mmCIF file of C-alpha atoms in Angstrom:
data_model
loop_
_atom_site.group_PDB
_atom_site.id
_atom_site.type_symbol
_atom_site.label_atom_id
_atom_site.label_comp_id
_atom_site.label_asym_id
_atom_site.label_seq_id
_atom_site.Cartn_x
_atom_site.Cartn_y
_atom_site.Cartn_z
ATOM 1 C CA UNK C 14 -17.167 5.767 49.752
ATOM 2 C CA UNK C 15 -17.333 4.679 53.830
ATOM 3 C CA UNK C 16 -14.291 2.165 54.317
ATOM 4 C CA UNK C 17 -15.132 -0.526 56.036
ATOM 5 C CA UNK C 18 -12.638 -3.085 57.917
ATOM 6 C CA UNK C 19 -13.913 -6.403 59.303
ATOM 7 C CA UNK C 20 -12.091 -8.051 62.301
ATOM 8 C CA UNK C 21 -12.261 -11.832 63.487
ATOM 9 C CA UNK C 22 -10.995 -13.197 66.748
ATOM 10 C CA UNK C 23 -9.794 -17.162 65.433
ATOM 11 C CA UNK C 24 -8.764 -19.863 67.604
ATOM 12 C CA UNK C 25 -7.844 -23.414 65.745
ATOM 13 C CA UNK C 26 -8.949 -22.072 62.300
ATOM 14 C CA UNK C 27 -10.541 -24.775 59.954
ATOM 15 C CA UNK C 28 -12.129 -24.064 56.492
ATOM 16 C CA UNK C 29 -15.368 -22.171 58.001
ATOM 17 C CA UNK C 30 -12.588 -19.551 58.035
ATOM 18 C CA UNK C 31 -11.731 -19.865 54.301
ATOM 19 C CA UNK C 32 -15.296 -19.549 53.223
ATOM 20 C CA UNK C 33 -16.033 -16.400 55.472
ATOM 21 C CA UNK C 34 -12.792 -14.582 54.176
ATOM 22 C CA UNK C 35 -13.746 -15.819 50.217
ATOM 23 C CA UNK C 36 -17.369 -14.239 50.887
ATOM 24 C CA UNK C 37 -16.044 -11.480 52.314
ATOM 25 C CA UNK C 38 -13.989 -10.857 49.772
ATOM 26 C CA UNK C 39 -16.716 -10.619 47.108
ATOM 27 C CA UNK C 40 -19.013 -8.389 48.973
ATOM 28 C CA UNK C 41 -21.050 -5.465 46.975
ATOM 29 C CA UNK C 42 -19.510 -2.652 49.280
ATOM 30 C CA UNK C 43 -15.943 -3.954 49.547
ATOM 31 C CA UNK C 44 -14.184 -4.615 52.505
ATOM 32 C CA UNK C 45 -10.629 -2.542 53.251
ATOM 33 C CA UNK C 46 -9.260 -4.911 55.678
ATOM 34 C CA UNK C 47 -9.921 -8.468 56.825
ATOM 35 C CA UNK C 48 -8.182 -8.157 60.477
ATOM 36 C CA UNK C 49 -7.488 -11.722 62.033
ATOM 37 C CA UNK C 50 -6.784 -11.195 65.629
ATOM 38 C CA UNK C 51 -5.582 -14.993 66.563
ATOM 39 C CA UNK C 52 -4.625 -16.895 69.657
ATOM 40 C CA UNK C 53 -1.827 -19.425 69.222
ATOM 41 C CA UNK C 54 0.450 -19.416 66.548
ATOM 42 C CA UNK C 55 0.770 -22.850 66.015
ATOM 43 C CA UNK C 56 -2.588 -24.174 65.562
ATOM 44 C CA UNK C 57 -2.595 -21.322 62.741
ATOM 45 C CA UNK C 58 0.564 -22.011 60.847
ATOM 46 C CA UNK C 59 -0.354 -25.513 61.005
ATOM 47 C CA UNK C 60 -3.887 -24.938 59.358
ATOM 48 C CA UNK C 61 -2.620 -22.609 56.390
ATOM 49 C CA UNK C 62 0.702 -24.248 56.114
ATOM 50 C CA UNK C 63 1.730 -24.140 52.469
ATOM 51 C CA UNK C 64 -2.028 -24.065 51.401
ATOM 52 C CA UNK C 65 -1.080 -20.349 49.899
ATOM 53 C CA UNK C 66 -4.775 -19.279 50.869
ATOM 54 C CA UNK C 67 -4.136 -16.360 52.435
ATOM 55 C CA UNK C 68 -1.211 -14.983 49.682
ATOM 56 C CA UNK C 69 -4.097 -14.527 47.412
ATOM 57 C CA UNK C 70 -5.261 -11.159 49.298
ATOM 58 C CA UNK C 71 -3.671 -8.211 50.010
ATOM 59 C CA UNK C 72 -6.055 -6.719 52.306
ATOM 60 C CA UNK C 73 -5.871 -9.250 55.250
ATOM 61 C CA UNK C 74 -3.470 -8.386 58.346
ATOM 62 C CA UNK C 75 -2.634 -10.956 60.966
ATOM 63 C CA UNK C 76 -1.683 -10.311 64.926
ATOM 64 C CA UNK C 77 -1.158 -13.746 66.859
ATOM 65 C CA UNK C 78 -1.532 -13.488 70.855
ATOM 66 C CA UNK C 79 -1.444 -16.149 73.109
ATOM 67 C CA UNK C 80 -4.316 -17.692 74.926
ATOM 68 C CA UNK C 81 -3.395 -16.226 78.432
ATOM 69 C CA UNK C 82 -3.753 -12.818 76.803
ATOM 70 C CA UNK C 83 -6.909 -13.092 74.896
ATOM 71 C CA UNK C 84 -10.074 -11.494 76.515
ATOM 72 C CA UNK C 85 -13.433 -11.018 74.736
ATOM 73 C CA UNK C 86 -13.116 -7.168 75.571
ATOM 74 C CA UNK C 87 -9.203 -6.163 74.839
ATOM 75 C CA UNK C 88 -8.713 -8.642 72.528
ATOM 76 C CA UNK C 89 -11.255 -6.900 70.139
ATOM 77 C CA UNK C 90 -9.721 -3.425 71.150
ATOM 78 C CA UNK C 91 -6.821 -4.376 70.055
ATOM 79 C CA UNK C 92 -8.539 -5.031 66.769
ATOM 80 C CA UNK C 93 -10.031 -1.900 66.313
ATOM 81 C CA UNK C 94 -6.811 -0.578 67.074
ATOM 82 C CA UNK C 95 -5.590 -1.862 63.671
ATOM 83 C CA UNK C 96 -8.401 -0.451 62.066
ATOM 84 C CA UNK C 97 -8.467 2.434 59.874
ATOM 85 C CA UNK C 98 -11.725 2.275 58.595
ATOM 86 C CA UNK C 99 -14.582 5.026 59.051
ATOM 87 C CA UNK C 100 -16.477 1.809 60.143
ATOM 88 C CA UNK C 101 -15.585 -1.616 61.354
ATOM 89 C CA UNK C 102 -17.420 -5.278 61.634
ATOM 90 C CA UNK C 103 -16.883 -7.724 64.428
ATOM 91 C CA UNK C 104 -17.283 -11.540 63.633
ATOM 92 C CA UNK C 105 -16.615 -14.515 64.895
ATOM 93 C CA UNK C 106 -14.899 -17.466 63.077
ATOM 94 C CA UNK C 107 -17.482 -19.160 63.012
ATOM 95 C CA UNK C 108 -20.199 -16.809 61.497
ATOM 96 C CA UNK C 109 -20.492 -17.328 57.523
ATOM 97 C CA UNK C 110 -21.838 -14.633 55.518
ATOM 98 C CA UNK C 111 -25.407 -15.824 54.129
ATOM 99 C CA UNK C 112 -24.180 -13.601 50.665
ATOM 100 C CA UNK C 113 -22.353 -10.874 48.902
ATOM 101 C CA UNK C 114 -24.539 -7.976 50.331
ATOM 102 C CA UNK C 115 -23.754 -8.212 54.355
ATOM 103 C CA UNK C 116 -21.755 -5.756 54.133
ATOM 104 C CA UNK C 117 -23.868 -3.053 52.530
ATOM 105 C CA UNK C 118 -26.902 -4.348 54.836
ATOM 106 C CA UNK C 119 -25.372 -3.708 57.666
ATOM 107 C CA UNK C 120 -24.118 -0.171 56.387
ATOM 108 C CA UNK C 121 -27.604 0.988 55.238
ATOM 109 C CA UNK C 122 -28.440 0.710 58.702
ATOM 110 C CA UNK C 123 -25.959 3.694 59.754
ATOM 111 C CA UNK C 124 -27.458 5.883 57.130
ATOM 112 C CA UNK C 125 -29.377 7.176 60.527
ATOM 113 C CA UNK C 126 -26.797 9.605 62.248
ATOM 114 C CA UNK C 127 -27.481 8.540 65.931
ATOM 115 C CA UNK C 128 -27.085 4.324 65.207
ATOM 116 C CA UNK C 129 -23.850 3.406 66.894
ATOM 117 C CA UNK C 130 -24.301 -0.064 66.144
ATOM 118 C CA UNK C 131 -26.068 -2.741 63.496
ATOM 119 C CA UNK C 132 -26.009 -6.402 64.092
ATOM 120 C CA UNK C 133 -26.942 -9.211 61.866
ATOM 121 C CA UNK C 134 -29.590 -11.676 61.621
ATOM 122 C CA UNK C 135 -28.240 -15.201 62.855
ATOM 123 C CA UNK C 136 -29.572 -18.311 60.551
ATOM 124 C CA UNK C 137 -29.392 -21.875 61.094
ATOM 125 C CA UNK C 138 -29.614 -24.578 57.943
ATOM 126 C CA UNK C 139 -32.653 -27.144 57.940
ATOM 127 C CA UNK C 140 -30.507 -29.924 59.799
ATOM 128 C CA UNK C 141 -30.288 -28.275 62.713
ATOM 129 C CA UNK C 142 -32.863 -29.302 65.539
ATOM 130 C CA UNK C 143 -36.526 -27.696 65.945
ATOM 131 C CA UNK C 144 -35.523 -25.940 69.344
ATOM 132 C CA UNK C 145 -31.980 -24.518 68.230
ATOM 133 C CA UNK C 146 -34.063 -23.252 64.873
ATOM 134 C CA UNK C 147 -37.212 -21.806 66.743
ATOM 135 C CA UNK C 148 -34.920 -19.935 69.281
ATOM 136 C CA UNK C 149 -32.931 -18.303 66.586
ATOM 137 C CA UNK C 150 -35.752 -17.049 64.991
ATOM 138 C CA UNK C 151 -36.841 -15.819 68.373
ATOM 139 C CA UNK C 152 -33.805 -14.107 68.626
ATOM 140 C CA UNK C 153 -33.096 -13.050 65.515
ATOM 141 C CA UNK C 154 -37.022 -12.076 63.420
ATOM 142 C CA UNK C 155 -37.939 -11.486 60.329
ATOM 143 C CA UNK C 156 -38.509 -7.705 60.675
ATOM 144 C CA UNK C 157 -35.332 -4.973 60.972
ATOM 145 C CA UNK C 158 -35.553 -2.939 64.189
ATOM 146 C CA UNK C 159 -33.740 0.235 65.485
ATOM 147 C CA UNK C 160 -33.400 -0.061 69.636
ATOM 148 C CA UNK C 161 -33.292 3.063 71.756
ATOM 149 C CA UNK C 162 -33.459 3.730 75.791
ATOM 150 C CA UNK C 163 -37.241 4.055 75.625
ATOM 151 C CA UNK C 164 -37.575 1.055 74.283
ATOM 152 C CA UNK C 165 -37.185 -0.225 77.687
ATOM 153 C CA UNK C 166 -40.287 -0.546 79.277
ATOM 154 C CA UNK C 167 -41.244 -3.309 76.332
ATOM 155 C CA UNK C 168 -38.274 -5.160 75.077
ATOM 156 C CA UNK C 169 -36.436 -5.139 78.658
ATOM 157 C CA UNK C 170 -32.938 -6.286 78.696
ATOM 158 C CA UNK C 171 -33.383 -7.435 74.881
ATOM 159 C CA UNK C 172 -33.056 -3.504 74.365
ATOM 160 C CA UNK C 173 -28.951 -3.872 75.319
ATOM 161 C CA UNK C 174 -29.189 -6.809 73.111
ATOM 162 C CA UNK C 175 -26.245 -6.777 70.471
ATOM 163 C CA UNK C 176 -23.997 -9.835 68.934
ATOM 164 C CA UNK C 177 -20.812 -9.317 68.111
ATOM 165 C CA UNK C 178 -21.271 -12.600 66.084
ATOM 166 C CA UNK C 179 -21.430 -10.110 63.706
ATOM 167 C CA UNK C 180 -21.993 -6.335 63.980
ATOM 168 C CA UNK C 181 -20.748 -3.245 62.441
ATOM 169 C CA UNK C 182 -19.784 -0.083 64.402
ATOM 170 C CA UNK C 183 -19.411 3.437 63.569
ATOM 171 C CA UNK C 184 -16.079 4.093 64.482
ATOM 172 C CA UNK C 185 -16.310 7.720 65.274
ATOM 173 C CA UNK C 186 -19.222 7.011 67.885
ATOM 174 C CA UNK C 187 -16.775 3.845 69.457
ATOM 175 C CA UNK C 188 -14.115 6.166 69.748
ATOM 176 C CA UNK C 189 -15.893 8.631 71.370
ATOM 177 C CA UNK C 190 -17.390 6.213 73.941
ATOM 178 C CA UNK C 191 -13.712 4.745 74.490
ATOM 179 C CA UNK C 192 -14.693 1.491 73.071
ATOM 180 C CA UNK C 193 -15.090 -2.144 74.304
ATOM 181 C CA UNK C 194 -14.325 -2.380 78.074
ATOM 182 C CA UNK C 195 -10.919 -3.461 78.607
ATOM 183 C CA UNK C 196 -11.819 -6.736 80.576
ATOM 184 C CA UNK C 197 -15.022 -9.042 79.247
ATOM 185 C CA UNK C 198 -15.803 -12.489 80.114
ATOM 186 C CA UNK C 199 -18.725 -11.721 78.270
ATOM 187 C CA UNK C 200 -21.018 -9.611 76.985
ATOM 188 C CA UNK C 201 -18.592 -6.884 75.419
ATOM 189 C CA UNK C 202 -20.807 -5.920 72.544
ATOM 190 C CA UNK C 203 -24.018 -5.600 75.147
ATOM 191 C CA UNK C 204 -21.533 -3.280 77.309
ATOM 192 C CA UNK C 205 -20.941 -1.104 74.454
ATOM 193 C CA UNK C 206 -25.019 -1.151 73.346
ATOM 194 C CA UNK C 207 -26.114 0.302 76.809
ATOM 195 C CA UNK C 208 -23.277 2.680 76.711
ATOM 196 C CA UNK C 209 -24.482 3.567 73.476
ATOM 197 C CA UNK C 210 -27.773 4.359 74.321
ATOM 198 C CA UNK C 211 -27.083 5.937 77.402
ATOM 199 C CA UNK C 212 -25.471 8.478 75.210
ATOM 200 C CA UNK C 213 -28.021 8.782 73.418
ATOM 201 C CA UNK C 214 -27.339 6.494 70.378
ATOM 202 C CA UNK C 215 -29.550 4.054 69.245
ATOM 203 C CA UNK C 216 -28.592 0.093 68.264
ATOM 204 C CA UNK C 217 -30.182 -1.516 64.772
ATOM 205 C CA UNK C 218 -30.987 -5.089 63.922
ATOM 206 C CA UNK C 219 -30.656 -5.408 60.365
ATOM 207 C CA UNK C 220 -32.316 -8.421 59.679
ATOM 208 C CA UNK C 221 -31.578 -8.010 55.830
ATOM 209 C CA UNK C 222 -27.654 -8.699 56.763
ATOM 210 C CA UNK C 223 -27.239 -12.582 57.696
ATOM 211 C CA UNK C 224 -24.665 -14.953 58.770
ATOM 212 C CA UNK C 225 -25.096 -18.779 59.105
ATOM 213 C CA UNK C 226 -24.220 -19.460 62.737
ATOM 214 C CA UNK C 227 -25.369 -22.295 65.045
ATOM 215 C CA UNK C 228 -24.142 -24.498 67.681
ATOM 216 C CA UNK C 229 -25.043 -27.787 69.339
ATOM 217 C CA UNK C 230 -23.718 -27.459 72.692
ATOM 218 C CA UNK C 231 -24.022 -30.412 75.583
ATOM 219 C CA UNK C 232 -25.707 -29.473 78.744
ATOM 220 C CA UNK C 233 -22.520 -28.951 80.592
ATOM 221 C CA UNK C 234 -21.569 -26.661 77.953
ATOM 222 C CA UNK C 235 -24.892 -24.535 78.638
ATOM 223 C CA UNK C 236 -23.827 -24.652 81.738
ATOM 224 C CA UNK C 237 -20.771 -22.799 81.624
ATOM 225 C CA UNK C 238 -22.020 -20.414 78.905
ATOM 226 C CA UNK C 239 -24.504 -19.147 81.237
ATOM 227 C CA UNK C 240 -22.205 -19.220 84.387
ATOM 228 C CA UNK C 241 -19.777 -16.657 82.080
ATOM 229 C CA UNK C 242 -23.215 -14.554 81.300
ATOM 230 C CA UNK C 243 -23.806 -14.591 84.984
ATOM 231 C CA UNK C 244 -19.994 -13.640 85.864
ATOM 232 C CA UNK C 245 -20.749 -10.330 83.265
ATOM 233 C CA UNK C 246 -24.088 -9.703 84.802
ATOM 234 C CA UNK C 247 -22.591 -9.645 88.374
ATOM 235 C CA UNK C 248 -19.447 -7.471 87.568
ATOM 236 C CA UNK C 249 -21.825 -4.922 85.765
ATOM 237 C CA UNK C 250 -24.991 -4.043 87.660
ATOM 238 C CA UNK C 251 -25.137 -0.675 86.295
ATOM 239 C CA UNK C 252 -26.501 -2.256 83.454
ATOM 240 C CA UNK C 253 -28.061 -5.591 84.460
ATOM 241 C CA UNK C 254 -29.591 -4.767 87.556
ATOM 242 C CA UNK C 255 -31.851 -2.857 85.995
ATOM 243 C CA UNK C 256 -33.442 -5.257 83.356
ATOM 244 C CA UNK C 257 -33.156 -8.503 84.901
ATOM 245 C CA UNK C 258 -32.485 -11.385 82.243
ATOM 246 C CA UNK C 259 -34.784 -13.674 83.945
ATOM 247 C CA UNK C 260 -37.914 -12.712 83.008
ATOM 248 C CA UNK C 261 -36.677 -12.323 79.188
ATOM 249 C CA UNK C 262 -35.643 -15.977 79.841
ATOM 250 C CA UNK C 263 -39.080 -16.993 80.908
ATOM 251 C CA UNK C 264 -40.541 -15.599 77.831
ATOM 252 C CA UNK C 265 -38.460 -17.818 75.537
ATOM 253 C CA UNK C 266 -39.376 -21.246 77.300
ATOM 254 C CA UNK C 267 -42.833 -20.505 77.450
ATOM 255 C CA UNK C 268 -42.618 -19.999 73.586
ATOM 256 C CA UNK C 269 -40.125 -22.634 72.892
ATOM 257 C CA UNK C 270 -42.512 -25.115 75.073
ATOM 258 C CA UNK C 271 -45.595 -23.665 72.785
ATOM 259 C CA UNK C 272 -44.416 -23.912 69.416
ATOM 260 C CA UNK C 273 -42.565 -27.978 70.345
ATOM 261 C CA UNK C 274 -46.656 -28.450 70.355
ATOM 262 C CA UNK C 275 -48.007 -26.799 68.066
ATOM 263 C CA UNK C 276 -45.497 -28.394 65.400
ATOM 264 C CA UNK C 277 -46.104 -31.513 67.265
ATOM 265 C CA UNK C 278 -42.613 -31.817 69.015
ATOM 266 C CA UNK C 279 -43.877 -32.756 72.168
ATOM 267 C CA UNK C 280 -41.457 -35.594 73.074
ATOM 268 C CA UNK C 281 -38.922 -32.887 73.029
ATOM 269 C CA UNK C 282 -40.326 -30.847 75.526
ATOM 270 C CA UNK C 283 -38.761 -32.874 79.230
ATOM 271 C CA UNK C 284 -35.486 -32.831 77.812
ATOM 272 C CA UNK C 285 -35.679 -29.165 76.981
ATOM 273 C CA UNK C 286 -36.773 -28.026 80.564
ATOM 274 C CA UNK C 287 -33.394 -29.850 81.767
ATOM 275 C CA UNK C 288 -31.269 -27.936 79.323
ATOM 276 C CA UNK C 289 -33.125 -25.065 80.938
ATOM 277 C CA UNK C 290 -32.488 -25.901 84.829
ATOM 278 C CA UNK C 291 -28.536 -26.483 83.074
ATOM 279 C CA UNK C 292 -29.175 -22.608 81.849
ATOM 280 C CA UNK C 293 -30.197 -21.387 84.993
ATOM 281 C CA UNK C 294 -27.751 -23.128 87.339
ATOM 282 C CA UNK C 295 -25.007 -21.914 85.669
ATOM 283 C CA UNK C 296 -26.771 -18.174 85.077
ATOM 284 C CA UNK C 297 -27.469 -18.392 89.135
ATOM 285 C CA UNK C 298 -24.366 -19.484 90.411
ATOM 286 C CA UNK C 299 -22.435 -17.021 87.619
ATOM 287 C CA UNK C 300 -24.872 -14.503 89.471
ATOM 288 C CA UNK C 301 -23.419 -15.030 92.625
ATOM 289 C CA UNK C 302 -19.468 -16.048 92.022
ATOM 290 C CA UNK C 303 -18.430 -14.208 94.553
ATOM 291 C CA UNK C 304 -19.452 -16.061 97.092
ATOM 292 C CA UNK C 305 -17.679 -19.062 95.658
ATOM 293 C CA UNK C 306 -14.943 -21.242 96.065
ATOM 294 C CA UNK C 307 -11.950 -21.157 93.489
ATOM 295 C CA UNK C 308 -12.927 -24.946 93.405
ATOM 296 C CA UNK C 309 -16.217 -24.693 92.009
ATOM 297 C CA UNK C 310 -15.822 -21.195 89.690
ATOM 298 C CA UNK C 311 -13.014 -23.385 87.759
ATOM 299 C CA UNK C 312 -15.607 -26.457 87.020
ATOM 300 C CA UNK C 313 -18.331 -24.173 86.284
ATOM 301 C CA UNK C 314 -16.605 -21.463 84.080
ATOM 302 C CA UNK C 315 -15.550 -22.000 80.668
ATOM 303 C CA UNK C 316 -12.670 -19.363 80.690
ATOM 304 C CA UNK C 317 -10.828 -20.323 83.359
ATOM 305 C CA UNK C 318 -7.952 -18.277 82.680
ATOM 306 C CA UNK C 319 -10.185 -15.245 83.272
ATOM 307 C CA UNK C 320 -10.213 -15.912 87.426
ATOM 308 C CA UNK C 321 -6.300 -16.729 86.814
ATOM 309 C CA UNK C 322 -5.856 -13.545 85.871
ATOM 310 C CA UNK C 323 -7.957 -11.714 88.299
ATOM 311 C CA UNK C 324 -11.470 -10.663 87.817
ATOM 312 C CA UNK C 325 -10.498 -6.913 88.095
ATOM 313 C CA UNK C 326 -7.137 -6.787 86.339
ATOM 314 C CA UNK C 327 -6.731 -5.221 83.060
ATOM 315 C CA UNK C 328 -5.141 -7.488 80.081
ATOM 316 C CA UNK C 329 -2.103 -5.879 77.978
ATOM 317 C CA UNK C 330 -2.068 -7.640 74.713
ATOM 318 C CA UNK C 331 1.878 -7.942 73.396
ATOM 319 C CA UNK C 332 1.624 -8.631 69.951
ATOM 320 C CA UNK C 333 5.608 -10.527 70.695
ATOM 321 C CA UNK C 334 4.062 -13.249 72.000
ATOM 322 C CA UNK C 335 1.425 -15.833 70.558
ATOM 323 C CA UNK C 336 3.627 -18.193 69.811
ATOM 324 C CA UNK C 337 2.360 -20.543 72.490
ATOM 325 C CA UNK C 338 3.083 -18.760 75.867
ATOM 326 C CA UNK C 339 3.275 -15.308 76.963
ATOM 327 C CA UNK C 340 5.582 -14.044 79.031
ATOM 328 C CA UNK C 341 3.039 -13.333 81.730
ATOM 329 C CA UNK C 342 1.746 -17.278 81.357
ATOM 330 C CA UNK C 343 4.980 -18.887 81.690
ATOM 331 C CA UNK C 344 5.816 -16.714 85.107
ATOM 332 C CA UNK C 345 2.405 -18.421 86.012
ATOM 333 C CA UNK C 346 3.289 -21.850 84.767
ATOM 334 C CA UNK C 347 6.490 -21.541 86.960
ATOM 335 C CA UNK C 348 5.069 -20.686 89.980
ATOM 336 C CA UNK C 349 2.101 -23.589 89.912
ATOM 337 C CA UNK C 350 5.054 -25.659 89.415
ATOM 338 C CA UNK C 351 6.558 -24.367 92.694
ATOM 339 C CA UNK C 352 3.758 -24.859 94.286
ATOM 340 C CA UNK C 353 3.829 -28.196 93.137
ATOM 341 C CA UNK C 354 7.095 -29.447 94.762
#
């Protein structure tokens, strides 16, 4: 049988987490190891403090960092690094499993030889509002869907498209390719796709495997999203420049704007269009960063330790630290405090 290990960035677990390790622990095609790469200690300790949740299991492996070392890119590499597995599953803490059988969707997926990667359909529950709903299904159809280079002439940059919200990787392919990239504000898993497929590989949507995931962010928060999105776009134009985002962009509002009248959501529609101008200042001035002031890039980004760091520098995850501060973030905190006095 394929072994299969799933790892989970967490930061500030709550009992989302519980559920997704409990579901992953009853899956159909069982899962080797449940791999919890998590930044800051304490918030941890303090969540499953005495609750003797995770004792029940065997198979789950914690690493704590701390929050100046985690990166969307190394942190995950040091995941896989953990892994033994002939194929591992990225998630987020906040992505439930919809059933027992994600698992052994997103594995039937691989049964074709040149798929380096599967990702999961993304659902949202009734309560959630008619745009967040309609563009998740937009995102995220009905109908399973294997992505190669040639489909770029119709799908555009949706072709790269990947989610590490949850998706499964062969890990003989990952290896090959050398992985995540080793600095990510965003858009790790999309990195890996197009490197993929420039290979040669192909990338599957298995809409058959699903996760519950949704989230009602404030304008401000669009904002910065799309500023990071930007950032990644800009510091990768071998693979963006190509397939602008834009005009896959366009095709969503146009739809969104559509279907708020057709279910008769029109009253819905102005406030929509300035979420959108949020989305695009932030994906415009992300775009161009460069030509920014430190000022502004720390109000409009929502990793600001990423700039701290350096755009270009390489992170070097010690598992020693996590428990609040690394080593590297208290020599910062000490000299902002010189700079201080």
């Amino acid at each position: 049988m394929q072994t299969v290990d799933v790892i989970i960035p967490t930061y500030k677990p709550n009992e989302k987490l519980k559920k997704i390790i409990t579901l992953l622990e009853q899956q159909t095609h069982p899962v080797q190891k449940i791999i919890l790469i998590n930044t800051e200690q304490k918030y941890f300790d303090h969540f499953f403090y005495s609750t003797g949740f995770l004792e029940q299991y065997k198979n789950i492996v914690v690493r704590h960092i701390s929050k100046y070392e985690f990166d969307h890119g190394a942190t995950r590499r040091m995941g896989v690094e953990l892994s033994t597995a002939d194929y591992f599953v990225c998630m987020t803490d906040d992505a439930v499993p919809l059933n027992e059988t994600l698992i052994e969707n997103l594995l039937k997926h691989h049964a074709e030889p040149m798929v380096a990667v599967s990702y999961a359909r993304q659902c949202v529950p009734k309560k959630c509002g008619e745009i967040e709903r309609f563009s998740r299904k937009f995102n995220y159809p009905l109908e399973s869907r294997v992505k190669s280079l040639k489909d770029l002439p119709e799908l555009g940059i949706k072709t790269y498209f990947c989610s590490d919200v949850c998706a499964m990787y062969n890990r003989q392919v990952y290896n090959l390719l050398d992985g995540f990239v080793k600095r990510a504000i965003f858009n790790e898993d999309m990195l890996f796709a197009a490197k993929a497929m420039d290979a040669g590989y192909q990338v599957a949507y298995a809409a058959d495997a699903k996760v519950r995931h949704y989230h009602k962010y404030n304008n401000l928060t669009q904002l910065r999203r799309n500023f990071d999105n930007g950032v990644s776009q800009a510091m990768h134009p071998d693979v963006f420049a190509k397939v602008p985002a834009t005009k896959e962009g366009k095709r969503l509002v146009k739809a969104t704007v559509e279907h708020l009248k057709k279910v008769g959501k029109k009253k819905q529609i102005p406030g929509f269009y300035v979420t959108c101008a949020y989305k695009y200042i932030g994906f415009f001035l992300g775009k161009h960063y460069k030509k920014l002031p430190k000022w502004l890039i720390a109000k409009c980004t929502s990793n600001p330790i990423f700039f701290k760091k350096g755009v270009g520098s390489e992170v070097h995850i010690n598992p020693a630290y996590g428990y609040g501060r690394s080593q590297k973030e208290d020599e910062w905190a000490e000299k902002e405090k010189l700079k201080c006095k």
